[in-house]
Short mmCIF file of C-alpha atoms in Angstrom, two decimals:
data_model
loop_
_atom_site.label_atom_id
_atom_site.label_comp_id
_atom_site.label_asym_id
_atom_site.label_seq_id
_atom_site.Cartn_x
_atom_site.Cartn_y
_atom_site.Cartn_z
CA MET I 64 82.00 117.10 97.18
CA GLY I 65 79.25 115.13 98.86
CA SER I 66 75.55 114.39 98.78
CA SER I 67 72.60 116.71 98.47
CA THR I 68 70.36 114.16 100.14
CA GLY I 69 67.65 115.89 102.09
CA LYS I 70 63.89 116.02 102.57
CA ARG I 71 63.27 115.61 98.83
CA GLU I 72 65.19 112.35 98.72
CA TYR I 73 63.70 110.97 101.91
CA GLN I 74 60.18 111.55 100.60
CA PHE I 75 60.58 108.76 98.06
CA LEU I 76 61.58 106.41 100.88
CA LYS I 77 58.14 106.91 102.41
CA GLU I 78 56.53 106.31 99.02
CA LEU I 79 58.31 102.93 98.96
CA GLY I 80 56.99 102.07 102.42
CA LEU I 81 60.32 102.58 104.20
CA GLY I 82 60.74 104.29 107.57
CA SER I 83 63.63 105.20 109.83
CA ARG I 84 63.57 101.66 111.27
CA ASN I 85 62.56 98.64 109.18
CA PHE I 86 62.20 94.89 109.60
CA GLY I 87 64.38 92.93 107.19
CA CYS I 88 62.68 89.55 107.00
CA PHE I 89 59.54 88.80 104.99
CA ALA I 90 58.40 85.33 106.03
CA ASN I 91 54.97 83.79 105.44
CA GLY I 92 53.58 87.16 104.40
CA VAL I 93 54.70 88.88 107.64
CA TRP I 94 57.48 91.38 108.24
CA LYS I 95 59.73 90.54 111.17
CA GLY I 96 63.33 90.73 112.30
CA ASN I 97 65.04 89.19 115.31
CA GLY I 98 68.64 89.53 114.19
CA PRO I 99 71.11 92.39 114.66
CA THR I 100 70.23 95.97 113.74
CA VAL I 101 72.30 97.51 110.92
CA THR I 102 72.41 101.00 109.47
CA SER I 103 72.15 101.63 105.75
CA LEU I 104 74.62 104.31 104.67
CA ASN I 105 74.65 106.77 101.78
CA PRO I 106 78.03 106.17 100.08
CA ALA I 107 78.12 109.79 98.84
CA ASN I 108 78.54 111.07 102.41
CA ASN I 109 78.54 107.98 104.68
CA GLN I 110 75.55 109.36 106.57
CA ALA I 111 72.79 107.09 107.85
CA ILE I 112 69.71 106.59 105.68
CA ALA I 113 67.73 104.21 107.90
CA GLU I 114 68.05 101.24 110.24
CA VAL I 115 67.16 97.65 109.42
CA VAL I 116 66.63 94.74 111.81
CA GLU I 117 68.11 91.73 110.04
CA ALA I 118 66.74 88.20 109.98
CA SER I 119 67.80 85.69 112.61
CA THR I 120 68.43 82.00 112.01
CA GLN I 121 64.98 81.27 113.47
CA ASP I 122 63.42 83.86 111.15
CA TYR I 123 65.05 81.97 108.29
CA GLU I 124 63.54 78.69 109.42
CA ASP I 125 60.08 80.24 109.81
CA GLY I 126 60.34 81.66 106.31
CA MET I 127 61.45 78.39 104.77
CA THR I 128 58.70 76.39 106.48
CA ALA I 129 56.09 78.68 104.95
CA CYS I 130 57.88 78.66 101.60
CA VAL I 131 57.78 74.87 101.39
CA GLU I 132 54.01 74.90 101.92
CA ALA I 133 53.50 77.72 99.43
CA ALA I 134 55.46 75.78 96.80
CA LYS I 135 52.84 73.02 96.84
CA ILE I 136 50.24 75.58 95.77
CA TRP I 137 52.28 77.72 93.39
CA MET I 138 53.59 74.88 91.21
CA GLN I 139 50.05 73.66 90.52
CA ILE I 140 48.87 77.01 89.17
CA PRO I 141 49.00 76.94 85.34
CA ALA I 142 52.10 78.62 83.94
CA PRO I 143 50.19 81.35 82.03
CA LYS I 144 48.40 82.25 85.28
CA ARG I 145 51.76 82.50 87.00
CA GLY I 146 52.83 84.72 84.12
CA GLU I 147 49.87 87.00 84.81
CA VAL I 148 51.09 87.48 88.39
CA VAL I 149 54.56 88.35 87.11
CA ARG I 150 52.96 90.79 84.67
CA GLN I 151 51.31 92.53 87.60
CA ILE I 152 54.67 92.71 89.38
CA GLY I 153 56.07 94.45 86.32
CA GLU I 154 53.19 96.94 86.33
CA ALA I 155 53.72 97.63 90.04
CA LEU I 156 57.39 98.30 89.37
CA ARG I 157 56.48 100.69 86.55
CA CYS I 158 54.45 102.72 89.03
CA LYS I 159 57.48 102.96 91.36
CA LEU I 160 60.21 103.19 88.71
CA GLN I 161 61.45 106.65 89.65
CA GLN I 162 61.30 106.09 93.42
CA LEU I 163 63.00 102.71 93.32
CA GLY I 164 65.61 103.99 90.87
CA ARG I 165 66.41 106.86 93.24
CA LEU I 166 66.74 104.39 96.11
CA VAL I 167 69.24 102.32 94.11
CA SER I 168 71.30 105.46 93.49
CA LEU I 169 71.02 106.63 97.09
CA GLU I 170 71.92 103.35 98.78
CA MET I 171 74.25 101.72 96.22
CA GLY I 172 75.88 104.86 94.79
CA LYS I 173 75.45 104.41 91.02
CA ILE I 174 74.30 107.47 89.08
CA LEU I 175 70.56 108.04 88.73
CA PRO I 176 70.22 107.03 85.05
CA GLU I 177 71.85 103.71 85.94
CA GLY I 178 69.67 103.32 89.04
CA ILE I 179 66.51 103.84 87.01
CA GLY I 180 67.92 101.62 84.26
CA GLU I 181 68.45 98.82 86.75
CA VAL I 182 64.80 98.88 87.80
CA GLN I 183 63.73 99.09 84.15
CA GLU I 184 65.71 95.90 83.56
CA ILE I 185 63.48 94.06 86.04
CA ILE I 186 60.39 95.44 84.31
CA ASP I 187 61.77 94.17 81.00
CA MET I 188 62.42 90.78 82.60
CA CYS I 189 58.81 90.66 83.78
CA ASP I 190 57.63 91.29 80.22
CA TYR I 191 60.00 88.61 78.94
CA ALA I 192 58.84 86.11 81.56
CA VAL I 193 55.15 86.71 80.77
CA GLY I 194 55.74 85.58 77.19
CA LEU I 195 57.88 82.71 78.39
CA SER I 196 55.04 81.45 80.62
CA ARG I 197 53.27 80.24 77.46
CA GLN I 198 56.41 78.72 75.93
CA LEU I 199 57.79 76.27 78.51
CA ASN I 200 57.75 73.67 75.78
CA GLY I 201 58.93 70.10 75.97
CA SER I 202 59.57 67.74 73.05
CA VAL I 203 58.11 64.71 71.32
CA ILE I 204 60.93 62.27 70.53
CA PRO I 205 60.64 59.41 67.99
CA SER I 206 60.83 56.01 69.66
CA GLU I 207 62.58 53.04 68.07
CA ARG I 208 59.95 50.72 69.55
CA PRO I 209 56.52 50.19 67.95
CA ASN I 210 53.51 51.63 69.78
CA HIS I 211 55.72 53.75 72.02
CA MET I 212 55.90 57.51 72.44
CA MET I 213 58.70 59.47 74.11
CA LEU I 214 58.06 62.88 75.66
CA GLU I 215 60.32 65.43 77.31
CA VAL I 216 58.46 67.14 80.17
CA TRP I 217 59.58 70.14 82.25
CA ASN I 218 58.39 70.55 85.84
CA PRO I 219 59.20 73.09 88.59
CA LEU I 220 62.11 72.51 90.95
CA GLY I 221 60.07 73.81 93.89
CA ILE I 222 62.18 76.55 95.50
CA VAL I 223 64.98 78.68 94.06
CA GLY I 224 67.43 80.48 96.35
CA VAL I 225 68.83 83.80 95.08
CA ILE I 226 71.82 85.50 96.72
CA THR I 227 72.60 88.87 95.13
CA ALA I 228 75.45 91.39 95.32
CA PHE I 229 75.51 95.11 96.13
CA ASN I 230 76.43 96.36 92.66
CA PHE I 231 73.13 95.26 91.11
CA PRO I 232 71.00 95.05 94.24
CA CYS I 233 67.71 94.34 92.47
CA ALA I 234 68.28 93.66 88.74
CA VAL I 235 69.94 90.28 89.37
CA LEU I 236 66.99 89.29 91.53
CA GLY I 237 64.78 90.12 88.54
CA TRP I 238 66.84 87.96 86.19
CA ASN I 239 66.30 84.99 88.47
CA ALA I 240 62.94 85.59 90.16
CA CYS I 241 60.89 86.48 87.08
CA ILE I 242 61.85 83.27 85.32
CA ALA I 243 61.82 81.13 88.47
CA LEU I 244 58.27 82.27 89.28
CA VAL I 245 56.78 81.55 85.85
CA CYS I 246 58.55 78.19 85.92
CA GLY I 247 56.52 77.37 89.05
CA ASN I 248 59.10 77.92 91.76
CA CYS I 249 58.91 79.88 94.98
CA VAL I 250 61.78 82.31 95.53
CA VAL I 251 63.97 82.80 98.61
CA TRP I 252 66.08 85.95 98.32
CA LYS I 253 69.01 87.17 100.36
CA GLY I 254 69.97 90.64 99.25
CA ALA I 255 73.38 92.21 99.84
CA PRO I 256 74.03 93.17 103.50
CA THR I 257 74.88 96.75 102.52
CA THR I 258 71.73 97.39 100.44
CA PRO I 259 68.94 96.21 102.78
CA LEU I 260 66.53 99.04 101.94
CA ILE I 261 66.43 97.98 98.30
CA THR I 262 65.74 94.39 99.38
CA ILE I 263 62.84 95.53 101.55
CA ALA I 264 61.38 97.94 98.97
CA MET I 265 61.48 95.33 96.20
CA THR I 266 59.91 92.71 98.46
CA LYS I 267 57.09 95.06 99.45
CA ILE I 268 56.17 95.54 95.79
CA VAL I 269 56.12 91.78 95.12
CA ALA I 270 54.28 91.07 98.38
CA ASP I 271 51.49 93.51 97.54
CA VAL I 272 50.88 91.76 94.22
CA LEU I 273 50.73 88.34 95.88
CA GLU I 274 48.28 89.65 98.48
CA LYS I 275 46.00 91.23 95.84
CA ASN I 276 45.86 87.83 94.10
CA ASN I 277 45.05 85.99 97.35
CA LEU I 278 48.26 84.00 97.05
CA PRO I 279 50.43 82.79 99.96
CA GLY I 280 53.09 85.27 101.01
CA GLY I 281 55.52 82.37 101.25
CA ILE I 282 55.80 82.30 97.45
CA PHE I 283 58.34 85.13 97.79
CA THR I 284 60.49 85.13 100.92
CA SER I 285 63.32 87.56 101.56
CA PHE I 286 66.02 88.05 104.16
CA CYS I 287 68.35 90.90 105.01
CA GLY I 288 71.42 89.46 106.65
CA GLY I 289 75.02 88.46 106.39
CA ALA I 290 77.01 85.37 105.48
CA GLU I 291 75.17 83.17 107.98
CA ILE I 292 71.91 83.48 106.02
CA GLY I 293 73.76 82.77 102.78
CA GLN I 294 75.27 79.67 104.35
CA GLN I 295 71.85 78.45 105.46
CA ILE I 296 70.52 78.84 101.93
CA SER I 297 73.53 77.02 100.50
CA GLN I 298 73.15 74.08 102.88
CA ASP I 299 69.35 73.82 102.79
CA THR I 300 68.24 70.62 101.06
CA ARG I 301 64.80 72.16 100.52
CA ILE I 302 66.35 74.51 97.93
CA PRO I 303 67.27 72.52 94.79
CA LEU I 304 68.88 75.48 92.99
CA VAL I 305 70.97 78.32 94.42
CA SER I 306 71.82 81.31 92.24
CA PHE I 307 74.77 83.24 93.65
CA THR I 308 76.28 86.49 92.39
CA GLY I 309 79.55 87.70 93.93
CA SER I 310 83.26 87.03 94.06
CA SER I 311 84.92 83.88 92.73
CA LYS I 312 86.26 83.14 96.22
CA VAL I 313 82.84 83.12 97.88
CA GLY I 314 81.32 81.44 94.82
CA GLN I 315 83.65 78.48 95.32
CA GLN I 316 82.43 78.16 98.90
CA VAL I 317 78.78 78.29 97.83
CA ARG I 318 79.37 75.70 95.11
CA ARG I 319 81.06 73.36 97.59
CA LEU I 320 78.21 73.63 100.13
CA VAL I 321 75.50 73.16 97.51
CA SER I 322 77.33 70.30 95.79
CA GLU I 323 77.82 68.44 99.08
CA ARG I 324 74.04 68.04 99.26
CA PHE I 325 73.73 67.34 95.49
CA GLY I 326 72.01 70.65 94.81
CA LYS I 327 72.42 72.73 91.67
CA CYS I 328 74.33 76.02 91.44
CA LEU I 329 74.00 78.97 89.11
CA LEU I 330 77.10 81.14 89.59
CA GLU I 331 77.76 84.67 88.29
CA LEU I 332 81.21 85.58 89.61
CA SER I 333 84.18 87.81 88.82
CA GLY I 334 85.02 89.47 85.51
CA ASN I 335 88.31 90.81 84.14
CA ASN I 336 87.03 92.06 80.85
CA ALA I 337 89.04 93.32 77.89
CA ILE I 338 88.30 95.59 74.97
CA ILE I 339 90.53 95.08 71.91
CA VAL I 340 90.90 98.01 69.51
CA MET I 341 92.26 97.02 66.12
CA ASP I 342 94.13 99.30 63.71
CA ASP I 343 91.03 99.73 61.49
CA ALA I 344 88.62 100.56 64.33
CA ASP I 345 86.34 103.58 64.57
CA ILE I 346 88.42 105.38 67.20
CA GLN I 347 85.77 107.81 68.39
CA LEU I 348 83.21 105.03 68.82
CA ALA I 349 85.77 102.95 70.71
CA VAL I 350 86.78 105.84 73.02
CA ARG I 351 83.15 106.49 74.00
CA SER I 352 82.62 102.78 74.58
CA VAL I 353 85.71 102.42 76.77
CA LEU I 354 84.68 105.44 78.86
CA PHE I 355 81.25 103.94 79.57
CA ALA I 356 82.62 100.46 80.17
CA ALA I 357 85.46 101.51 82.47
CA VAL I 358 83.90 104.41 84.40
CA GLY I 359 80.21 103.41 84.55
CA THR I 360 79.00 102.33 88.01
CA ALA I 361 82.43 103.53 89.28
CA GLY I 362 83.96 100.36 87.84
CA GLN I 363 81.80 98.18 90.09
CA ARG I 364 80.17 96.07 87.39
CA CYS I 365 81.18 92.48 86.79
CA THR I 366 81.23 93.51 83.11
CA THR I 367 83.41 96.61 83.65
CA CYS I 368 86.25 96.97 81.15
CA ARG I 369 89.44 96.46 83.17
CA ARG I 370 91.91 95.82 80.32
CA LEU I 371 92.22 97.91 77.16
CA LEU I 372 94.27 96.28 74.40
CA LEU I 373 95.40 98.76 71.75
CA HIS I 374 97.05 97.97 68.43
CA GLU I 375 100.49 99.56 68.34
CA SER I 376 99.68 101.67 65.28
CA ILE I 377 96.84 103.56 66.99
CA TYR I 378 98.14 103.28 70.55
CA GLN I 379 99.27 106.85 71.30
CA ASN I 380 96.42 108.52 69.43
CA PHE I 381 93.86 106.47 71.36
CA VAL I 382 95.56 107.04 74.73
CA ASP I 383 95.68 110.80 74.16
CA GLN I 384 91.97 110.95 73.34
CA LEU I 385 91.00 108.73 76.26
CA VAL I 386 93.01 110.73 78.81
CA ASP I 387 91.32 113.87 77.50
CA VAL I 388 87.77 112.53 77.94
CA TYR I 389 88.63 111.22 81.42
CA LYS I 390 89.43 114.81 82.43
CA GLN I 391 85.87 115.78 81.51
CA VAL I 392 84.16 113.19 83.75
CA LYS I 393 81.97 114.88 86.35
CA ILE I 394 82.40 113.27 89.76
CA GLY I 395 79.81 113.85 92.46
CA ASP I 396 76.45 113.04 94.03
CA PRO I 397 74.90 110.23 91.95
CA LEU I 398 71.47 111.81 92.33
CA GLU I 399 72.58 115.08 90.71
CA LYS I 400 72.00 115.62 87.00
CA GLY I 401 75.15 115.41 84.91
CA THR I 402 77.16 113.25 87.29
CA LEU I 403 78.99 110.46 85.45
CA LEU I 404 80.98 108.98 88.34
CA GLY I 405 79.47 108.44 91.76
CA PRO I 406 81.18 107.06 94.87
CA LEU I 407 82.45 103.58 95.52
CA HIS I 408 79.94 101.63 97.56
CA THR I 409 81.71 101.47 100.94
CA GLN I 410 84.63 102.94 102.82
CA ALA I 411 86.26 99.50 102.57
CA SER I 412 86.00 99.74 98.77
CA LYS I 413 87.79 103.08 98.87
CA ALA I 414 90.58 101.63 101.03
CA ASN I 415 90.87 98.66 98.68
CA PHE I 416 91.25 101.06 95.74
CA GLN I 417 94.12 102.82 97.50
CA ARG I 418 95.88 99.54 98.31
CA GLY I 419 95.33 98.37 94.74
CA ILE I 420 97.03 101.46 93.27
CA GLU I 421 100.06 100.84 95.52
CA VAL I 422 100.33 97.23 94.31
CA ILE I 423 99.91 98.26 90.67
CA THR I 424 102.66 100.87 90.80
CA SER I 425 104.96 98.45 92.63
CA GLN I 426 104.59 96.08 89.65
CA GLY I 427 105.61 98.70 87.11
CA GLY I 428 102.26 100.36 86.42
CA LYS I 429 102.53 103.92 85.11
CA ILE I 430 99.59 106.18 86.02
CA LEU I 431 98.42 108.20 83.02
CA SER I 432 95.32 109.69 84.67
CA GLY I 433 93.81 109.67 88.16
CA GLY I 434 95.21 107.23 90.68
CA SER I 435 94.08 108.92 93.91
CA HIS I 436 91.15 109.00 96.25
CA ILE I 437 89.31 112.29 96.75
CA GLU I 438 89.35 113.97 100.15
CA THR I 439 85.66 114.08 100.98
CA GLU I 440 83.16 112.61 103.40
CA GLY I 441 82.05 110.16 100.71
CA ASN I 442 83.77 107.20 99.05
CA PHE I 443 84.98 109.06 95.96
CA VAL I 444 88.05 108.15 93.91
CA GLN I 445 89.48 109.35 90.61
CA PRO I 446 88.85 107.33 87.46
CA THR I 447 92.26 105.89 86.69
CA ILE I 448 94.18 104.88 83.56
CA ILE I 449 97.36 102.84 83.99
CA GLU I 450 99.91 101.74 81.41
CA ILE I 451 101.24 98.31 82.38
CA SER I 452 102.75 95.10 81.04
CA PRO I 453 100.31 92.22 80.40
CA ASP I 454 102.74 90.02 82.36
CA ALA I 455 102.23 91.95 85.62
CA PRO I 456 100.49 89.60 88.12
CA VAL I 457 98.01 92.29 89.17
CA VAL I 458 96.53 92.34 85.65
CA LYS I 459 95.17 88.84 86.27
CA GLU I 460 93.16 90.08 89.29
CA GLU I 461 89.89 91.98 89.50
CA LEU I 462 90.15 95.34 91.28
CA PHE I 463 86.54 96.40 91.80
CA GLY I 464 86.83 100.08 90.97
CA PRO I 465 87.37 102.55 88.09
CA VAL I 466 90.88 101.35 87.20
CA LEU I 467 91.72 100.65 83.55
CA TYR I 468 94.90 98.87 82.42
CA ILE I 469 96.23 99.81 78.97
CA LEU I 470 98.18 97.16 77.07
CA LYS I 471 99.83 97.21 73.63
CA PHE I 472 99.71 94.43 71.01
CA LYS I 473 100.96 93.83 67.46
CA THR I 474 98.77 91.05 66.04
CA LEU I 475 95.22 89.75 66.47
CA LYS I 476 96.60 86.42 67.65
CA GLU I 477 98.56 88.18 70.40
CA ALA I 478 95.49 90.22 71.44
CA ILE I 479 93.32 87.11 71.72
CA GLU I 480 95.99 85.36 73.80
CA ILE I 481 96.12 88.32 76.18
CA ASN I 482 92.33 88.43 76.38
CA ASN I 483 92.18 84.73 77.27
CA SER I 484 95.14 84.75 79.67
CA VAL I 485 93.22 85.69 82.83
CA PRO I 486 91.34 83.28 85.13
CA GLN I 487 88.01 85.04 84.57
CA GLY I 488 85.90 84.67 81.42
CA LEU I 489 82.85 86.91 81.52
CA SER I 490 82.78 89.62 78.85
CA SER I 491 84.99 90.77 75.98
CA SER I 492 84.81 93.17 73.03
CA ILE I 493 86.67 93.93 69.83
CA PHE I 494 86.50 97.04 67.65
CA THR I 495 87.15 96.38 63.98
CA ARG I 496 85.51 96.70 60.53
CA ARG I 497 87.06 93.56 59.03
CA PRO I 498 84.73 90.51 58.71
CA GLU I 499 87.61 88.04 58.93
CA VAL I 500 88.65 89.50 62.29
CA ILE I 501 85.07 89.49 63.59
CA PHE I 502 84.49 85.85 62.77
CA ARG I 503 87.86 84.78 64.13
CA TRP I 504 86.99 86.65 67.35
CA ILE I 505 83.61 84.97 67.88
CA GLY I 506 84.78 81.53 66.74
CA PRO I 507 86.46 78.61 68.55
CA HIS I 508 89.92 80.21 68.37
CA GLY I 509 88.71 83.61 69.55
CA SER I 510 87.51 84.94 72.88
CA ASP I 511 86.92 82.33 75.59
CA CYS I 512 84.31 84.45 77.39
CA GLY I 513 80.58 83.93 77.76
CA ILE I 514 79.90 87.36 76.25
CA VAL I 515 81.76 88.14 73.03
CA ASN I 516 80.97 91.58 71.56
CA VAL I 517 81.91 93.47 68.42
CA ASN I 518 81.96 97.29 68.21
CA ILE I 519 80.12 97.69 71.53
CA PRO I 520 81.54 97.79 75.09
CA THR I 521 81.83 94.89 77.52
CA ASN I 522 78.85 96.02 79.61
CA GLY I 523 75.23 96.79 78.85
CA ALA I 524 73.98 93.26 78.09
CA GLU I 525 70.40 92.80 76.83
CA ILE I 526 68.03 90.44 78.64
CA GLY I 527 67.15 88.47 75.49
CA GLY I 528 70.52 86.72 75.48
CA ALA I 529 71.85 84.40 78.16
CA PHE I 530 74.12 86.31 80.55
CA GLY I 531 77.13 84.66 82.17
CA GLY I 532 80.73 83.58 81.75
CA GLU I 533 83.25 80.77 81.77
CA LYS I 534 86.22 79.73 83.93
CA ALA I 535 86.38 81.58 87.28
CA THR I 536 83.22 83.49 86.34
CA GLY I 537 81.35 80.31 87.27
CA GLY I 538 79.67 79.07 84.09
CA GLY I 539 76.17 80.27 85.00
CA ARG I 540 73.65 81.68 82.54
CA GLU I 541 70.75 83.96 83.49
CA ALA I 542 67.98 85.96 81.75
CA GLY I 543 67.24 85.09 78.10
CA SER I 544 67.74 82.33 75.54
CA ASP I 545 67.06 78.92 77.15
CA SER I 546 68.24 79.91 80.63
CA TRP I 547 64.77 79.00 81.94
CA LYS I 548 65.70 75.33 81.73
CA GLN I 549 67.99 75.73 84.75
CA TYR I 550 64.95 76.55 86.90
CA MET I 551 63.09 73.35 86.00
CA ARG I 552 63.70 69.62 86.10
CA ARG I 553 63.56 67.59 82.91
CA SER I 554 61.80 64.24 82.72
CA THR I 555 62.08 61.88 79.76
CA CYS I 556 58.80 59.95 79.65
CA THR I 557 58.32 56.79 77.56
CA ILE I 558 54.72 55.65 77.09
CA ASN I 559 53.83 52.18 75.86
CA TYR I 560 50.30 52.28 74.41
CA GLY I 561 50.46 48.79 72.87
CA ASN I 562 50.13 45.22 74.21
CA GLU I 563 53.69 44.04 73.57
CA LEU I 564 56.94 44.75 75.43
CA PRO I 565 59.63 45.31 72.82
CA LEU I 566 62.96 46.32 74.36
CA ALA I 567 65.34 49.01 73.16
CA GLN I 568 68.47 48.13 71.19
CA GLY I 569 66.65 44.96 69.99
CA ILE I 570 67.34 43.12 73.24
CA ASN I 571 65.45 39.81 73.65
CA PHE I 572 65.06 38.94 77.33
CA GLY I 573 63.69 35.37 77.41
#
């Protein structure tokens, strides 16, 4: 088992403007790199794809200086005109959909349909943001004082910092950047250290659009680099809002650094998501949903199903069917047609999977399927099903891989308590046909997550709704609904158009 990467795959790298050695800093419309040189690896065989020269701390400063100047221009362009630029970015992405999707699969390791789907998600976000650019509406508020008018006005923040993770190396940028740009903000992006080629390819597409519109390159600034660049973004007072996607542990550090300078944070952190299957559920629908939610992206989604809660009356029937479909999962090169499970992203991820299985079994976990790594040059592991007690400490943790815990329950109340018992609060699903169960589940005494689904899996969120979670997931919301308000500052404006000075609350001051 390995990768079939060859001349055919490397051709699309050239079509994306990538070579064997690339500069990883786009600052003031110029590509540069004065930091260390890193090698991007194909997780299907751990062979080198290309080299990237990362940004240095001075490169960061050069980029930010230009970004600050570009912000003065960009925020004065009318919002619908900014939307037109984002529309052109979407069109440019459409022209490179297949190539960029293949790059996501090659460098990150997710299967090709998911790689292409990730790029399509950015295109969809561009379309969404274009419409939004004509709907950044404020409010007119009745005043209690005669001859006074109150208005709510929304203005750009200036610059938005975006720090993304390896598992969605470009889609999460799209969630943030598309909306941030139409809201009048410049964007500073630090992609994941292990997916630098995707960062560069995405930036090249955006940069070309800015250049064709005679706009400053500093409107979109990107850096390939490690934690030091992320720390600079977090501490930079020129960046009012930092959007961070990653672990809860690192998210806490980012929040502390940003809060110390009174900046704003948008956090999308860990998930420990559960699917509840009630006794009246459509079993076949639920089995297919669990397979996609637990095995998709090799379990490396924040919305991956990690806990499966089965009603005792359907428990064994469901387990038998699920174990059977797990045996049919094709594991292999993510670029090959028919593959359902690609490799984990890094060798460290594979080692962490192995350690995790040891901890799980030491806490009473019984392996029903999988449980081992695969002897190959790539980072492949078996999709794993484990029967375990909900009281086992390891169930409260997020193991970033295709490991599914199966838990048994008797009542809906018990299932909801188990769902809510973990520190994380991102996504959750229930399978049932009963209206009373559905409305209990989505109500105040139901799931405590930011995403609460019925008869669909925990992953696969649409951009029209706000995406994000509660508790250790960070509380952030991205993409649809009114998430755009996080990328702007609100001003309440009171206008006195009369000749008197009446005071609020009827106060008479002399």
